[in-house]
Amino acid sequence: MTLQADRVSWRRGGTLVVDGVSVQPVPGSTVALLGPNGSGKSSLLRLLQGAARPDSGTVTLDGADLSGMRRREIARAVATVTQHAETDADIIVREVVRLGRTPHRSLLGGDTAQDERAIDRALEHVGLTEKARHRWHTLSGGERQRAHIARALAQEPRELLLDEPTNHLDIRHQLELLALVAELPVTAIIALHDLNLAAMFCDVVLVLQQGRVVAGGRPEEVLTPSLIADVYGVRAHVARDHVSGRISVAFQPGTPSGATSRGVVSSLPGVRLPG
Amino acid sequence: MLGPAAVAALALSVGVAVTLGPADVSLVNVRDILLNHVRLTDIPVRASEDAIVWEERLPRALVAAACGAGLGLCGAILQSLLRNPLADPFVLGVSSGASTGAVLIGVLGLGGGALGMSGGAFVGALAAFGVVLLLARFSGGGTSSVVLAGVASSQFFAAVTSLVVFGFADADETRGVMFWLLGSLEGMRWDDVALLAAVVSAGGVICLASARSLDAFAFGEDVAASLGIHVARTRVLLLVLTALLTATLVSVAGAIGFVGLVLPHAARLLFGHRHARVIPATAVLGAVFMVWVDAASRVVFAPTPLPVGVGTALVGVPVFAMLLVRRRGHA
C-alpha cells in the first residue's frame, strides 16, 4: 500500500485537466509522467500531494483518503519538489533543508537531535554536506535542485513527487539528479519532458494526453514511434541498446505522416508493473 | 542570552528617553518616581517632576515602544507572507486609508460623532487593507500585484484625503490631519499604553506561534503547502492580525512610516532568517528605535515637536544604508 490514485478527475476553470487517471506505483519504484505541455502532469501531481482535491475519484495514502487527512500527516509521508522554487531570503543550505522538518515538529518545540540527524543524512544523500553553510544564492541551478531534494528527504517521506526537476539544468546535472532520485529508497513519481531521461531512469512510464492516460508500462514497451507521433506529434526513431535493454529516442524533422494509433492503448484502468 | 540583553536595552532606552527634555530629570529620579508608583513606596520627589515623568514622558515612551514593536511585527509578517521585501503597512496603503478615515470623520463629520477620529482611522485602515487584498486577488494574486495594488490604493486614499482637506477643512483641521499623515505621539496617556501593550503583545504571541509556518513560506505557497502548512488558513490569520494591529496603532499614533519596512530587514541582517529569531528581534529593535527617535523628535527642535514620522526616516535610512553596505562585505 502506498500513494495511489483511483480514477481521479479534476476540472480546473471549466477544463477537465485530469480525466479518470489511476496510478498505482509499486513501492520503491520510479515512475515517469510523460506528455506534452498541458497534458495534465502537473495537475495530477497536485492531486497526488493533496494540494487539490479531485472532483471525482480518490487519492489514497495507505488506503486512507487523502482529502480526510491533515496536511501535516500527508507531509510526513509525501514530499514534493517543484520546478524552480526560488526565494529572496538570504538563507543557507542547511536552513533550506531544515524546512523539511516542518511537518515533524510541534508548535513551539525546538530542534531535536533527530531533526539534526535527518538533515545531516539528507545533505549527505545529495552530496551537499560540504556546502551546508553556503548561501542559497551562491549555489548553481543543479545544486539548488539537489538542495530541494535534500529538503524533501529531510521530511523522511515514503513518496517523492517531482515536477520537471531537471528543467534549467545542463545535461550532466540532469543525469546526476535523476540517477540520484532513482536510487533513493522512496517511491518517486516524476513529471518529465525528456523521453530519454524517462527511458534511462524510470521503471514505469505513464503517458498523459489531454488529462487521460493513453499508455503505461515499461519505457521500452510504451515509447514506440507511433505513440510518440500520436501524443507529441513528432517523428521519432527508437533504438534499443542490446546490452542494457534500454531504449533511446532520436527525433527527426518534419511532422509524422499517415494514420496514428490514437486510442489504441487508451483507458488503462491502472498500471501495475514490477519495478 | 539575547533575550535579557534585549529587555535591558529596551528598559534602559525608555529610562534614558524619559530623562530627556526641557525639564531635566535625572535617571535616579526616574527610578524613584517609578518605584513610588509601582511599589507604592514614598521616596520624596518633586511633584512637577513626578507629573512630567509619570503623566507625560513615560506613557509617551511606552507608546513609542509599542508602536515600534507593532509596526516592526507587521512589516516582518507582510514581507514573509507576501514574499516581497517592500511590503509594509505604509506601502500597502493601510496608513493612508487610516488618514482618509480620520479626515472623513473629523472634517466632514461622517458618522455623527459616534466614532471619533481614532475610530475613523481604525475603520479606514481596515477598509484600505481589504481593498488592497481584494484588488491583488482579482489581479492574479502574485506577490508583486499586492505591492502594486498597495501603491495604487495608497495614492487613491491620499488623493481623497487631500480633496477633503482642500475642500472643507479650516487651518486648525488641516493641522489635525497632518497628525494622521506624519504620526505623532503628543499627549499619550496610560489608557493608550494599556491598549497598545495588550494588542501588540497578543499579536507578538500569535506571530511567534506562527514562526515555523512563516519559515516555510520562504520558497512560496506551494512549497509551504507541501511541508504540511495550511496555507490559506495561515495567510488569513496573519493578514487579519496585521490589519487589526496596524489599524490600532495608526488610530492611536497616526501613520508612522519606515519602521515596518526597514526594521525587519535590519533584524534579518543582524540575526539571520529564522522567524523564531526575526520576530522577537524585529519587535525589540523596532521598540528601541522608536523610543530614541521619539525622544529626539521631542528634544531636537524643542519646544517645537517634530512629527515622529520625519524622525524615523531621517535616522533610520542612514542606519539601514550602513547595514546594507556592511552585508555586501560579508556576502
Coordinates of C-alpha atoms in Angstrom, one line a residue:
Chain A
M1 CA 0.0 0.0 0.0
T2 CA 1.3 3.4 -0.9
L3 CA 0.1 6.6 -2.5
Q4 CA -2.5 5.7 -5.1
A5 CA -4.9 7.5 -7.4
D6 CA -8.1 5.8 -8.3
R7 CA -9.9 7.2 -11.4
V8 CA -9.3 10.8 -10.4
S9 CA -10.7 13.7 -12.4
W10 CA -10.2 17.4 -11.8
R11 CA -11.9 20.2 -13.5
R12 CA -10.0 23.5 -13.4
G13 CA -11.5 26.7 -14.8
G14 CA -14.0 24.8 -16.9
T15 CA -11.5 22.4 -18.5
L16 CA -11.1 18.8 -17.5
V17 CA -7.3 18.8 -16.7
V18 CA -7.2 15.3 -15.2
D19 CA -9.7 12.8 -16.6
G20 CA -10.1 9.4 -14.9
V21 CA -6.5 8.7 -14.2
S22 CA -5.3 5.9 -12.0
V23 CA -1.8 5.5 -10.6
Q24 CA -0.7 2.6 -8.5
P25 CA 3.1 2.6 -8.3
V26 CA 5.0 -0.3 -6.9
P27 CA 6.6 0.7 -3.6
G28 CA 10.2 1.9 -4.2
S29 CA 9.8 2.2 -8.0
T30 CA 10.4 5.3 -10.1
V31 CA 7.5 6.3 -12.3
A32 CA 7.7 9.0 -15.1
L33 CA 4.7 11.1 -16.0
L34 CA 5.1 12.0 -19.7
G35 CA 3.0 14.0 -22.1
P36 CA 3.1 17.4 -23.9
N37 CA 2.5 20.7 -22.2
G38 CA -1.0 20.9 -20.7
S39 CA -1.5 17.2 -20.7
G40 CA -2.2 17.2 -17.0
K41 CA 1.2 16.1 -15.5
S42 CA 1.5 18.9 -13.0
S43 CA -2.2 18.8 -12.2
L44 CA -2.0 15.1 -11.5
L45 CA 0.9 15.8 -9.2
R46 CA -1.1 18.4 -7.3
L47 CA -3.8 15.9 -6.7
L48 CA -1.3 13.3 -5.6
Q49 CA 0.2 15.6 -3.0
G50 CA -3.2 16.7 -1.7
A51 CA -2.7 20.3 -2.8
A52 CA -6.0 20.0 -4.7
R53 CA -9.0 17.7 -4.3
P54 CA -10.2 15.6 -7.2
D55 CA -13.8 16.3 -8.4
S56 CA -14.3 12.5 -8.6
G57 CA -12.2 9.5 -7.8
T58 CA -9.9 9.3 -4.7
V59 CA -6.3 9.6 -3.9
T60 CA -5.3 7.3 -1.0
L61 CA -2.3 7.0 1.2
D62 CA -2.0 3.5 2.7
G63 CA -5.7 3.1 1.9
A64 CA -6.8 6.3 3.7
D65 CA -8.5 9.1 1.6
L66 CA -6.1 12.0 1.3
S67 CA -8.9 14.6 1.5
G68 CA -9.7 13.4 5.0
M69 CA -6.1 13.7 6.3
R70 CA -4.4 16.6 8.0
R71 CA -1.8 18.4 5.9
R72 CA 1.0 17.7 8.3
E73 CA 0.1 14.0 8.3
I74 CA 0.4 13.9 4.5
A75 CA 3.6 15.9 4.5
R76 CA 5.3 13.3 6.8
A77 CA 4.8 10.7 4.0
V78 CA 4.7 12.6 0.8
A79 CA 7.3 15.2 -0.2
T80 CA 7.2 17.4 -3.3
V81 CA 9.9 19.1 -5.4
T82 CA 8.6 21.6 -7.8
Q83 CA 10.5 23.1 -10.7
H84 CA 12.4 26.2 -10.0
A85 CA 11.2 27.1 -6.4
E86 CA 13.1 30.3 -5.6
T87 CA 13.5 32.6 -2.6
D88 CA 14.6 36.1 -1.9
A89 CA 15.6 35.1 1.6
D90 CA 19.3 35.2 2.4
I91 CA 19.3 31.7 3.7
I92 CA 22.0 29.0 4.0
V93 CA 21.6 25.5 2.5
R94 CA 21.3 23.8 5.9
E95 CA 18.3 26.0 6.8
V96 CA 16.7 25.2 3.5
V97 CA 17.0 21.5 4.2
R98 CA 15.8 22.2 7.7
L99 CA 12.4 23.3 6.3
G100 CA 11.8 19.7 5.5
R101 CA 11.5 19.0 9.3
T102 CA 8.5 21.4 9.5
P103 CA 5.8 18.6 9.4
H104 CA 7.6 16.7 12.2
R105 CA 7.7 19.5 14.7
S106 CA 5.4 20.6 17.5
L107 CA 4.2 24.1 17.6
L108 CA 6.8 25.7 19.8
G109 CA 9.3 22.8 20.3
G110 CA 12.9 23.4 19.3
D111 CA 15.1 21.3 17.0
T112 CA 15.7 17.8 18.3
A113 CA 18.7 15.6 17.7
Q114 CA 16.6 13.5 15.4
D115 CA 15.9 16.7 13.3
E116 CA 19.7 17.3 13.0
R117 CA 20.4 13.7 12.1
A118 CA 17.7 13.8 9.4
I119 CA 19.2 17.0 8.0
D120 CA 22.7 15.5 8.0
R121 CA 21.5 12.4 6.2
A122 CA 19.6 14.3 3.6
L123 CA 22.6 16.6 2.9
E124 CA 24.9 13.6 2.5
H125 CA 22.4 11.8 0.2
V126 CA 22.5 14.6 -2.3
G127 CA 26.2 15.3 -1.8
L128 CA 25.8 18.8 -0.3
T129 CA 27.4 18.2 3.1
E130 CA 30.3 20.4 2.2
K131 CA 28.0 23.2 1.1
A132 CA 25.7 23.1 4.1
R133 CA 26.8 26.5 5.2
H134 CA 26.8 28.1 1.8
R135 CA 24.3 30.7 1.0
W136 CA 21.4 29.7 -1.3
H137 CA 22.2 32.4 -3.8
T138 CA 25.7 31.1 -4.3
L139 CA 24.6 27.7 -5.5
S140 CA 24.3 26.6 -9.1
G141 CA 21.0 25.6 -10.6
G142 CA 21.8 21.9 -10.2
E143 CA 22.9 22.4 -6.6
R144 CA 19.7 24.2 -5.8
Q145 CA 17.6 21.4 -7.2
R146 CA 19.7 18.9 -5.1
A147 CA 19.1 21.1 -2.0
H148 CA 15.4 20.9 -2.7
I149 CA 15.6 17.2 -2.9
A150 CA 17.5 17.1 0.4
R151 CA 14.8 19.3 1.9
A152 CA 12.2 16.8 0.6
L153 CA 14.3 13.9 2.0
A154 CA 14.5 15.6 5.4
Q155 CA 10.8 15.1 5.5
E156 CA 11.6 11.4 5.6
P157 CA 8.9 10.6 3.1
R158 CA 8.0 7.3 1.5
E159 CA 6.7 9.1 -1.6
L160 CA 8.6 11.7 -3.6
L161 CA 6.8 13.8 -6.2
L162 CA 8.9 15.8 -8.6
D163 CA 7.6 18.2 -11.2
E164 CA 10.1 18.6 -14.0
P165 CA 13.0 18.7 -11.6
T166 CA 15.6 18.8 -14.5
N167 CA 14.3 22.0 -16.1
H168 CA 17.0 24.6 -16.4
L169 CA 19.8 22.1 -15.7
D170 CA 22.6 21.2 -18.0
I171 CA 22.9 17.6 -19.3
R172 CA 25.3 16.4 -16.7
H173 CA 23.2 17.7 -13.8
Q174 CA 20.1 16.2 -15.4
L175 CA 21.7 12.8 -15.4
E176 CA 23.1 13.1 -11.9
L177 CA 19.8 14.3 -10.5
L178 CA 17.7 11.5 -12.0
A179 CA 20.3 8.9 -11.1
L180 CA 20.1 10.2 -7.5
V181 CA 16.3 10.1 -7.5
A182 CA 16.1 6.6 -9.0
E183 CA 18.4 5.2 -6.3
L184 CA 16.5 6.8 -3.4
P185 CA 14.7 4.4 -1.1
V186 CA 11.3 6.0 -1.9
T187 CA 8.6 5.7 -4.5
A188 CA 9.2 8.5 -6.9
I189 CA 6.7 10.0 -9.4
I190 CA 8.4 12.4 -11.8
A191 CA 6.8 14.6 -14.4
L192 CA 9.3 14.8 -17.2
H193 CA 9.7 16.3 -20.7
D194 CA 12.7 14.3 -21.8
L195 CA 11.7 10.8 -23.1
N196 CA 15.3 9.6 -23.0
L197 CA 15.7 10.5 -19.3
A198 CA 12.5 8.7 -18.6
A199 CA 13.7 5.6 -20.5
M200 CA 17.1 5.7 -18.7
F201 CA 16.0 6.1 -15.1
C202 CA 12.3 5.1 -14.7
D203 CA 10.8 1.7 -14.1
V204 CA 7.5 2.7 -15.5
V205 CA 6.3 5.5 -17.7
L206 CA 2.7 6.8 -17.8
V207 CA 1.9 8.9 -20.9
L208 CA -0.8 11.5 -20.5
Q209 CA -2.7 13.3 -23.2
Q210 CA -5.4 15.9 -22.5
G211 CA -5.7 14.7 -18.9
R212 CA -6.0 11.0 -19.8
V213 CA -3.6 8.1 -19.5
V214 CA -3.0 6.9 -23.1
A215 CA -0.3 4.4 -22.3
G216 CA 1.5 3.0 -19.4
G217 CA 4.2 0.4 -18.7
R218 CA 7.9 -0.2 -19.1
P219 CA 9.6 2.5 -21.2
E220 CA 10.7 0.1 -23.9
E221 CA 7.2 -1.2 -24.3
V222 CA 5.4 2.2 -24.3
L223 CA 7.7 4.6 -26.1
T224 CA 7.2 3.5 -29.7
P225 CA 7.5 5.8 -32.7
S226 CA 3.7 5.6 -33.3
L227 CA 2.9 6.5 -29.7
I228 CA 5.3 9.4 -29.8
A229 CA 3.8 10.6 -33.1
D230 CA 0.4 10.3 -31.7
V231 CA 0.9 12.1 -28.4
Y232 CA 3.6 14.6 -29.2
G233 CA 3.0 15.0 -33.0
V234 CA 6.7 14.5 -33.9
R235 CA 8.6 11.9 -35.9
A236 CA 11.0 9.8 -33.8
H237 CA 13.3 6.8 -34.2
V238 CA 13.5 4.5 -31.3
A239 CA 16.7 2.4 -30.9
R240 CA 17.3 -0.4 -28.4
D241 CA 20.6 -0.9 -26.7
H242 CA 21.1 -4.7 -26.8
V243 CA 23.3 -4.7 -23.8
S244 CA 21.2 -2.8 -21.3
G245 CA 17.9 -3.4 -22.9
R246 CA 17.2 0.4 -22.6
I247 CA 15.9 2.4 -25.5
S248 CA 16.9 5.8 -26.8
V249 CA 14.7 8.1 -28.8
A250 CA 16.0 10.2 -31.7
F251 CA 13.8 12.9 -33.1
Q252 CA 13.5 13.7 -36.8
P253 CA 12.5 16.8 -38.6
G254 CA 9.0 17.1 -40.1
T255 CA 5.6 16.0 -39.0
P256 CA 4.6 12.4 -38.7
S257 CA 2.7 11.1 -41.8
G258 CA -0.1 8.6 -42.2
A259 CA -2.5 7.2 -39.7
T260 CA -1.8 7.2 -36.0
S261 CA -2.5 4.8 -33.3
R262 CA -4.8 7.2 -31.4
G263 CA -6.8 5.4 -28.8
V264 CA -5.1 2.0 -29.2
V265 CA -3.7 1.9 -25.7
S266 CA -6.0 4.4 -24.0
S267 CA -8.2 4.0 -21.0
L268 CA -5.9 1.8 -19.0
P269 CA -7.6 1.3 -15.6
G270 CA -4.2 1.4 -13.9
V271 CA -0.7 0.4 -14.2
R272 CA 0.9 -2.1 -12.0
L273 CA 4.2 -3.5 -13.1
P274 CA 7.2 -4.7 -11.2
G275 CA 10.0 -2.2 -10.7
Chain B
M1 CA 21.3 35.2 26.3
L2 CA 20.0 37.7 23.8
G3 CA 16.6 37.9 25.5
P4 CA 17.6 39.5 28.7
A5 CA 20.1 41.8 26.9
A6 CA 17.2 42.9 24.6
V7 CA 14.9 43.6 27.5
A8 CA 17.7 45.5 29.3
A9 CA 18.4 47.6 26.2
L10 CA 14.7 48.5 25.9
A11 CA 14.3 49.3 29.6
L12 CA 17.5 51.5 29.5
S13 CA 16.3 53.2 26.4
V14 CA 12.9 54.1 27.9
G15 CA 14.6 55.2 31.1
V16 CA 17.1 57.5 29.4
A17 CA 14.5 58.8 27.0
V18 CA 12.3 59.8 29.9
T19 CA 15.1 62.0 31.4
L20 CA 15.4 63.9 28.1
G21 CA 13.5 67.1 27.5
P22 CA 13.3 70.8 28.5
A23 CA 12.9 69.9 32.2
D24 CA 15.9 67.9 33.2
V25 CA 15.1 64.8 35.3
S26 CA 17.9 62.5 36.4
L27 CA 17.9 58.7 35.8
V28 CA 17.9 58.3 39.6
N29 CA 14.8 60.5 39.9
V30 CA 13.1 58.5 37.2
R31 CA 13.8 55.3 39.1
D32 CA 12.4 56.8 42.3
I33 CA 9.3 58.0 40.6
L34 CA 8.7 54.6 39.1
L35 CA 9.2 52.9 42.4
N36 CA 6.8 55.3 44.0
H37 CA 4.1 54.4 41.6
V38 CA 4.7 50.7 41.1
R39 CA 5.6 49.6 44.6
L40 CA 3.8 52.4 46.3
T41 CA 6.9 53.5 48.1
D42 CA 7.2 57.1 49.3
I43 CA 10.6 58.3 48.2
P44 CA 10.5 62.2 48.2
V45 CA 10.4 63.6 44.7
R46 CA 9.3 67.0 43.3
A47 CA 5.7 67.0 42.3
S48 CA 6.4 68.7 39.0
E49 CA 9.0 66.0 38.1
D50 CA 6.6 63.3 39.1
A51 CA 3.9 64.8 36.8
I52 CA 6.3 65.2 33.9
V53 CA 7.6 61.7 34.1
W54 CA 4.6 59.8 35.1
E55 CA 1.9 61.6 33.2
E56 CA 3.8 62.7 30.1
R57 CA 7.1 61.2 29.2
L58 CA 6.7 57.7 30.4
P59 CA 3.4 56.9 28.7
R60 CA 4.7 58.5 25.6
A61 CA 7.9 56.5 25.6
L62 CA 6.0 53.3 26.2
V63 CA 3.5 54.1 23.4
A64 CA 6.5 54.7 21.1
A65 CA 8.0 51.3 22.1
A66 CA 4.7 49.6 21.4
C67 CA 4.3 51.3 18.1
G68 CA 7.8 50.4 17.0
A69 CA 7.4 46.8 18.1
G70 CA 3.9 46.5 16.5
L71 CA 4.9 48.2 13.2
G72 CA 8.0 46.0 13.0
L73 CA 6.0 42.9 13.5
C74 CA 3.5 43.9 10.8
G75 CA 6.3 44.5 8.4
A76 CA 8.1 41.2 9.2
I77 CA 4.8 39.3 8.7
L78 CA 3.8 41.0 5.5
Q79 CA 7.2 40.7 3.9
S80 CA 7.4 37.0 4.6
L81 CA 3.8 36.2 3.8
L82 CA 3.7 38.2 0.5
R83 CA 7.3 37.3 -0.3
N84 CA 8.0 40.9 -1.1
P85 CA 10.8 42.9 0.6
L86 CA 8.8 46.1 0.0
A87 CA 5.7 45.1 1.9
D88 CA 4.8 47.1 5.0
P89 CA 1.6 48.7 6.2
F90 CA 2.6 52.1 4.9
V91 CA 3.5 50.9 1.4
L92 CA 0.3 48.8 1.3
G93 CA -1.8 51.9 1.7
V94 CA -3.1 51.0 5.2
S95 CA -1.8 54.2 6.7
S96 CA -3.3 56.4 4.0
G97 CA -6.6 54.6 4.4
A98 CA -6.4 55.5 8.1
S99 CA -5.9 59.2 7.4
T100 CA -8.8 59.2 5.0
G101 CA -11.0 57.6 7.6
A102 CA -9.9 60.2 10.2
V103 CA -10.5 63.0 7.8
L104 CA -13.9 61.9 6.8
I105 CA -14.9 61.8 10.4
G106 CA -13.0 64.8 11.7
V107 CA -13.6 67.2 8.8
L108 CA -16.8 66.1 7.2
G109 CA -18.4 64.9 10.4
L110 CA -19.4 61.5 9.0
G111 CA -20.9 59.1 11.5
G112 CA -22.3 62.0 13.6
G113 CA -19.5 61.9 16.2
A114 CA -20.2 58.3 17.1
L115 CA -16.8 57.1 16.0
G116 CA -14.3 59.9 16.7
M117 CA -11.2 60.4 14.6
S118 CA -9.4 57.4 16.1
G119 CA -12.4 55.2 15.2
G120 CA -12.4 56.7 11.7
A121 CA -8.7 55.9 11.3
F122 CA -9.3 52.3 12.5
V123 CA -12.1 51.7 10.1
G124 CA -10.2 53.5 7.3
A125 CA -7.1 51.3 7.8
L126 CA -9.1 48.1 7.7
A127 CA -11.0 49.2 4.6
A128 CA -7.8 50.2 2.8
F129 CA -6.2 46.8 3.7
G130 CA -9.3 45.0 2.4
V131 CA -9.3 46.9 -0.8
V132 CA -5.6 46.2 -1.4
L133 CA -6.0 42.4 -0.8
L134 CA -9.1 42.2 -3.0
L135 CA -7.5 44.1 -5.7
A136 CA -4.4 42.0 -5.6
R137 CA -6.5 38.8 -5.6
F138 CA -8.6 39.8 -8.6
S139 CA -5.5 40.9 -10.5
G140 CA -4.0 37.4 -10.3
G141 CA -2.7 37.4 -6.7
G142 CA 1.1 37.4 -7.5
T143 CA 3.4 38.8 -4.9
S144 CA 4.2 41.9 -6.9
S145 CA 0.5 42.6 -7.6
V146 CA 0.0 43.1 -3.8
V147 CA 2.5 45.9 -3.8
L148 CA 1.1 47.4 -7.0
A149 CA -2.3 47.3 -5.5
G150 CA -1.0 48.9 -2.3
V151 CA 0.7 51.7 -4.1
A152 CA -2.4 52.4 -6.2
S153 CA -4.8 52.4 -3.3
S154 CA -2.3 54.5 -1.3
Q155 CA -2.3 57.2 -3.9
F156 CA -6.1 57.0 -4.1
F157 CA -6.7 57.4 -0.4
A158 CA -4.1 60.2 -0.3
A159 CA -6.0 62.0 -3.0
V160 CA -9.3 61.6 -1.2
T161 CA -7.7 62.9 2.0
S162 CA -6.3 66.0 0.1
L163 CA -9.6 66.6 -1.6
V164 CA -11.4 66.7 1.7
V165 CA -8.8 68.8 3.3
F166 CA -8.6 71.4 0.5
G167 CA -12.4 71.5 0.0
F168 CA -13.7 71.5 3.5
A169 CA -11.0 71.9 6.2
D170 CA -10.0 75.1 8.0
A171 CA -6.5 75.8 9.2
D172 CA -6.9 74.0 12.6
E173 CA -8.4 71.0 11.0
T174 CA -5.6 70.8 8.4
R175 CA -3.1 70.7 11.2
G176 CA -5.1 68.0 12.9
V177 CA -5.0 66.0 9.7
M178 CA -1.2 66.3 9.4
F179 CA -1.1 64.3 12.6
W180 CA -2.5 61.3 10.9
L181 CA -0.3 61.7 7.8
L182 CA 3.0 62.0 9.7
G183 CA 2.4 60.4 13.0
S184 CA 2.6 62.0 16.4
L185 CA 2.9 60.8 20.0
E186 CA 1.8 64.1 21.6
G187 CA -0.4 63.7 24.6
M188 CA -0.3 60.0 25.0
R189 CA -1.9 58.7 28.2
W190 CA -1.9 55.5 30.2
D191 CA -5.0 54.1 28.6
D192 CA -3.2 54.4 25.2
V193 CA -0.3 52.4 26.7
A194 CA -2.7 49.8 28.0
L195 CA -4.5 49.4 24.7
L196 CA -1.3 49.1 22.6
A197 CA 0.5 46.9 25.1
A198 CA -2.4 44.4 25.1
V199 CA -2.8 44.4 21.3
V200 CA 0.9 44.3 20.5
S201 CA 1.7 41.5 22.9
A202 CA -1.2 39.5 21.7
G203 CA 0.0 40.0 18.2
G204 CA 3.5 39.1 19.1
V205 CA 2.5 35.8 20.7
I206 CA 0.5 34.8 17.6
C207 CA 3.4 35.8 15.3
L208 CA 5.8 33.7 17.4
A209 CA 3.5 30.7 17.3
S210 CA 3.4 31.1 13.5
A211 CA 7.2 31.4 13.2
R212 CA 7.6 27.9 11.7
S213 CA 4.9 28.5 9.2
L214 CA 6.5 31.7 8.1
D215 CA 9.8 30.0 7.6
A216 CA 8.1 27.5 5.3
F217 CA 6.8 30.4 3.2
A218 CA 10.4 31.2 2.1
F219 CA 10.0 29.2 -1.2
G220 CA 6.4 30.2 -1.9
E221 CA 3.0 28.8 -1.0
D222 CA 3.3 25.6 -3.0
V223 CA 6.4 24.6 -1.1
A224 CA 4.8 25.7 2.2
A225 CA 1.7 23.5 1.4
S226 CA 3.9 20.5 0.6
L227 CA 5.6 21.0 4.0
G228 CA 2.2 20.5 5.7
I229 CA 1.3 24.1 6.3
H230 CA -2.3 25.1 6.0
V231 CA -1.5 27.9 3.6
A232 CA -4.9 29.6 3.3
R233 CA -5.6 29.5 7.0
T234 CA -2.2 30.8 7.9
R235 CA -2.5 33.6 5.4
V236 CA -5.9 34.7 6.5
L237 CA -5.0 34.6 10.2
L238 CA -1.8 36.6 9.8
L239 CA -3.3 39.1 7.3
V240 CA -6.2 39.8 9.6
L241 CA -3.8 40.1 12.5
T242 CA -1.6 42.6 10.6
A243 CA -4.7 44.6 9.6
L244 CA -6.0 44.9 13.2
L245 CA -2.6 45.6 14.6
T246 CA -1.9 48.4 12.1
A247 CA -5.3 49.9 12.4
T248 CA -5.0 50.0 16.2
L249 CA -1.5 51.6 16.0
V250 CA -2.5 54.1 13.4
S251 CA -5.6 55.1 15.2
V252 CA -3.6 56.0 18.3
A253 CA -0.3 57.4 16.9
G254 CA -1.1 58.2 13.3
A255 CA 0.7 56.9 10.2
I256 CA 4.4 56.3 11.1
G257 CA 6.3 55.2 8.1
F258 CA 9.6 53.4 7.6
V259 CA 9.7 51.3 10.8
G260 CA 7.6 48.4 9.3
L261 CA 9.5 48.5 6.1
V262 CA 13.1 48.6 7.3
L263 CA 13.3 47.2 10.8
P264 CA 12.5 43.6 9.8
H265 CA 15.4 43.8 7.2
A266 CA 17.7 45.1 9.9
A267 CA 16.7 42.3 12.2
R268 CA 17.4 39.7 9.4
L269 CA 20.7 41.2 8.6
L270 CA 21.7 41.0 12.3
F271 CA 20.1 37.8 13.4
G272 CA 19.6 35.6 10.3
H273 CA 16.4 34.4 8.7
R274 CA 14.6 32.1 11.1
H275 CA 11.4 33.7 12.2
A276 CA 11.7 32.4 15.8
R277 CA 14.5 35.0 16.0
V278 CA 13.4 37.5 13.4
I279 CA 10.1 38.2 15.1
P280 CA 11.4 39.0 18.6
A281 CA 14.4 40.8 17.2
T282 CA 12.2 43.0 15.0
A283 CA 9.9 43.8 17.9
V284 CA 12.7 44.8 20.2
L285 CA 14.7 46.7 17.6
G286 CA 11.5 48.5 16.5
A287 CA 10.7 49.4 20.1
V288 CA 14.2 50.7 20.9
F289 CA 14.4 52.6 17.6
M290 CA 11.1 54.3 18.1
V291 CA 11.8 55.3 21.7
W292 CA 15.0 57.0 20.6
V293 CA 13.5 58.6 17.5
D294 CA 10.6 59.9 19.6
A295 CA 12.9 61.3 22.3
A296 CA 15.0 63.0 19.6
S297 CA 11.9 64.5 17.9
R298 CA 10.8 65.9 21.2
V299 CA 14.2 67.4 22.1
V300 CA 16.0 68.5 19.0
F301 CA 13.7 71.4 17.9
A302 CA 12.2 71.9 21.4
P303 CA 9.8 73.4 22.1
T304 CA 8.5 72.7 18.6
P305 CA 8.0 69.0 18.3
L306 CA 9.0 67.2 15.1
P307 CA 6.5 64.8 13.6
V308 CA 7.8 61.4 14.6
G309 CA 7.5 60.0 11.0
V310 CA 10.0 62.6 9.9
G311 CA 12.5 61.4 12.5
T312 CA 12.1 57.7 11.7
A313 CA 13.1 58.2 8.1
L314 CA 15.9 60.8 8.9
V315 CA 17.5 58.5 11.5
G316 CA 16.6 55.2 10.0
V317 CA 17.7 55.5 6.4
P318 CA 21.4 56.1 7.1
V319 CA 21.4 53.3 9.7
F320 CA 19.8 51.0 7.2
A321 CA 22.2 52.0 4.4
M322 CA 25.1 51.2 6.7
L323 CA 23.7 47.7 7.3
L324 CA 23.1 47.1 3.6
V325 CA 26.7 48.0 2.7
R326 CA 28.1 46.0 5.6
R327 CA 26.2 42.9 4.5
R328 CA 27.7 43.3 1.0
G329 CA 31.1 42.9 2.5
H330 CA 30.0 39.6 4.1
A331 CA 28.2 38.0 1.1

